[in-house]
Tab-separated table of C-alpha atoms in Angstrom:
chain	number	residue	atom	x	y	z
C	221	UNK	CA	-9.733	1.820	-10.785
C	222	UNK	CA	-10.204	-0.492	-7.812
C	223	UNK	CA	-8.065	0.323	-4.754
C	224	UNK	CA	-7.504	-1.986	-1.793
C	225	UNK	CA	-5.745	-0.756	1.359
C	226	UNK	CA	-4.271	-3.262	3.759
C	227	UNK	CA	-1.836	-3.878	6.585
C	228	UNK	CA	-0.628	-6.636	8.855
C	229	UNK	CA	-1.536	-5.855	12.443
C	230	UNK	CA	0.461	-7.233	15.364
C	231	UNK	CA	-2.593	-8.912	16.957
C	232	UNK	CA	-6.263	-9.547	16.228
C	233	UNK	CA	-7.295	-7.021	18.863
C	234	UNK	CA	-5.417	-4.231	17.097
C	235	UNK	CA	-7.009	-2.287	14.296
C	236	UNK	CA	-5.386	0.166	11.951
C	237	UNK	CA	-6.731	3.675	12.344
C	238	UNK	CA	-4.502	4.748	9.458
C	239	UNK	CA	-6.386	2.527	6.995
C	240	UNK	CA	-9.690	3.895	8.199
C	241	UNK	CA	-8.510	7.507	7.828
C	242	UNK	CA	-7.235	6.792	4.319
C	243	UNK	CA	-10.527	5.131	3.442
C	244	UNK	CA	-12.704	7.944	4.839
C	245	UNK	CA	-10.610	10.638	3.149
C	246	UNK	CA	-10.921	8.962	-0.259
C	247	UNK	CA	-14.140	6.901	-0.339
C	248	UNK	CA	-16.167	9.529	-2.181
C	249	UNK	CA	-13.620	9.851	-4.989
C	250	UNK	CA	-12.486	6.282	-5.659
C	251	UNK	CA	-13.608	2.653	-5.610
C	252	UNK	CA	-11.660	2.020	-2.422
C	253	UNK	CA	-11.872	-0.533	0.374
C	254	UNK	CA	-9.666	-1.844	3.147
C	255	UNK	CA	-8.913	-5.203	4.672
C	256	UNK	CA	-6.758	-6.051	7.671
C	257	UNK	CA	-4.721	-9.120	8.511
C	258	UNK	CA	-2.365	-10.095	11.318
C	259	UNK	CA	1.283	-11.059	11.109
C	260	UNK	CA	0.500	-14.613	12.260
C	261	UNK	CA	-1.408	-15.360	9.049
C	262	UNK	CA	0.317	-17.139	6.173
C	263	UNK	CA	1.583	-14.649	3.607
C	264	UNK	CA	0.458	-16.730	0.621
C	265	UNK	CA	-3.073	-16.900	2.052
C	266	UNK	CA	-3.129	-13.114	2.415
C	267	UNK	CA	-1.842	-12.615	-1.138
C	268	UNK	CA	-4.462	-14.964	-2.563
C	269	UNK	CA	-7.210	-13.208	-0.597
C	270	UNK	CA	-6.056	-9.767	-1.763
C	271	UNK	CA	-5.770	-10.766	-5.419
C	272	UNK	CA	-9.145	-12.534	-5.305
C	273	UNK	CA	-10.633	-9.041	-5.021
C	274	UNK	CA	-8.967	-8.005	-8.327
C	275	UNK	CA	-7.542	-4.666	-7.198
C	276	UNK	CA	-5.759	-2.396	-9.657
C	277	UNK	CA	-3.903	-0.775	-6.759
C	278	UNK	CA	-2.884	-2.204	-3.394
C	279	UNK	CA	-1.779	0.199	-0.677
C	280	UNK	CA	0.115	-1.173	2.316
C	281	UNK	CA	0.933	0.414	5.669
C	282	UNK	CA	4.397	-0.566	6.864
C	283	UNK	CA	5.297	-0.667	10.542
C	284	UNK	CA	8.280	-2.006	12.468
C	285	UNK	CA	6.382	-5.174	13.439
C	286	UNK	CA	5.332	-6.072	9.887
C	287	UNK	CA	8.158	-4.802	7.680
C	288	UNK	CA	9.636	-8.208	6.822
C	289	UNK	CA	6.300	-9.863	6.083
C	290	UNK	CA	5.073	-6.892	4.040
C	291	UNK	CA	8.166	-7.120	1.828
C	292	UNK	CA	7.448	-10.808	1.224
C	293	UNK	CA	3.791	-9.988	0.615
C	294	UNK	CA	4.722	-7.387	-2.015
C	295	UNK	CA	7.148	-9.755	-3.744
C	296	UNK	CA	4.413	-12.400	-4.024
C	297	UNK	CA	1.826	-9.872	-5.216
C	298	UNK	CA	4.174	-8.710	-7.974
C	299	UNK	CA	5.059	-12.304	-8.877
C	300	UNK	CA	1.411	-13.341	-9.218
C	301	UNK	CA	0.038	-10.047	-10.549
C	302	UNK	CA	2.812	-7.821	-11.963
C	303	UNK	CA	0.328	-5.296	-13.339
C	304	UNK	CA	-1.015	-4.518	-9.849
C	305	UNK	CA	0.249	-1.136	-8.687
C	306	UNK	CA	1.747	-1.277	-5.199
C	307	UNK	CA	1.882	1.793	-2.958
C	308	UNK	CA	3.511	1.755	0.470
C	309	UNK	CA	3.321	4.234	3.298
C	310	UNK	CA	3.517	4.321	7.053
C	311	UNK	CA	6.044	5.166	9.708
C	312	UNK	CA	8.660	2.620	8.684
C	313	UNK	CA	8.979	3.820	5.082
C	314	UNK	CA	8.683	7.521	5.888
C	315	UNK	CA	12.115	7.721	7.466
C	316	UNK	CA	14.011	5.856	4.741
C	317	UNK	CA	12.025	6.337	1.515
C	318	UNK	CA	15.023	5.912	-0.794
C	319	UNK	CA	15.891	2.541	0.718
C	320	UNK	CA	12.374	1.180	0.238
C	321	UNK	CA	11.950	2.495	-3.309
C	322	UNK	CA	15.350	1.141	-4.357
C	323	UNK	CA	15.150	-2.229	-2.578
C	324	UNK	CA	11.472	-3.152	-2.558
C	325	UNK	CA	9.289	-4.044	-5.535
C	326	UNK	CA	6.957	-1.062	-5.080
C	327	UNK	CA	5.636	1.403	-7.621
C	328	UNK	CA	5.053	4.353	-5.294
C	329	UNK	CA	5.917	5.377	-1.758
C	330	UNK	CA	4.105	8.039	0.249
C	331	UNK	CA	6.300	9.740	2.810
C	332	UNK	CA	4.554	11.363	5.763
C	333	UNK	CA	0.838	11.608	6.401
C	334	UNK	CA	-1.025	10.091	3.510
C	335	UNK	CA	-4.704	10.904	4.002
C	336	UNK	CA	-4.806	13.517	1.246
C	337	UNK	CA	-1.615	12.624	-0.574
C	338	UNK	CA	-3.065	9.201	-1.395
C	339	UNK	CA	-6.042	10.797	-3.125
C	340	UNK	CA	-3.770	13.026	-5.182
C	341	UNK	CA	-1.595	10.049	-6.107
C	342	UNK	CA	-4.604	7.936	-7.122
C	343	UNK	CA	-5.842	10.817	-9.272
C	344	UNK	CA	-2.405	11.079	-10.900
C	345	UNK	CA	-2.354	7.325	-11.574
C	346	UNK	CA	-5.861	7.264	-13.037
C	347	UNK	CA	-5.229	10.315	-15.247
C	348	UNK	CA	-1.671	9.246	-16.088
C	349	UNK	CA	-0.279	12.551	-14.864
C	350	UNK	CA	2.769	13.297	-12.728
C	351	UNK	CA	2.435	12.496	-9.019
C	352	UNK	CA	2.994	15.139	-6.392
C	353	UNK	CA	6.180	15.885	-4.510
C	354	UNK	CA	5.413	13.790	-1.395
C	355	UNK	CA	5.539	10.651	-3.533
C	356	UNK	CA	8.596	8.638	-4.588
C	357	UNK	CA	8.332	6.560	-7.751
C	358	UNK	CA	10.298	3.456	-8.637
C	359	UNK	CA	10.708	4.675	-12.225
C	360	UNK	CA	12.444	7.850	-11.010
C	361	UNK	CA	15.308	5.785	-9.546
């Protein structure tokens, strides 16, 4: 299972420490990588670049500055590649998980710190077992 973590940073000079922590915490257990973009980039270009890497799972960090573009990004990912599993996390979704699961085209949402929860969720997905309590699933709604 190929996993790609991504986010849309506010500027080129910003980097996402969250993606790096998620990567480091899970790199020995999964085929996982990360790629960053900025909110100024065209969404369709980002989607094409992400899907060019043929991920089975795309994980996105959602922040106040990228929430609208990430929603559009997810909609386009699901339109072009409906089988791709989409996981969201980050500060913006943590405080209103029900809203995002009910109104966004995501498969899973991690609420709170995700460094170890992500690994447990990826294990659950790959073994087709039940995810842990910190995870909201679209199919449970």
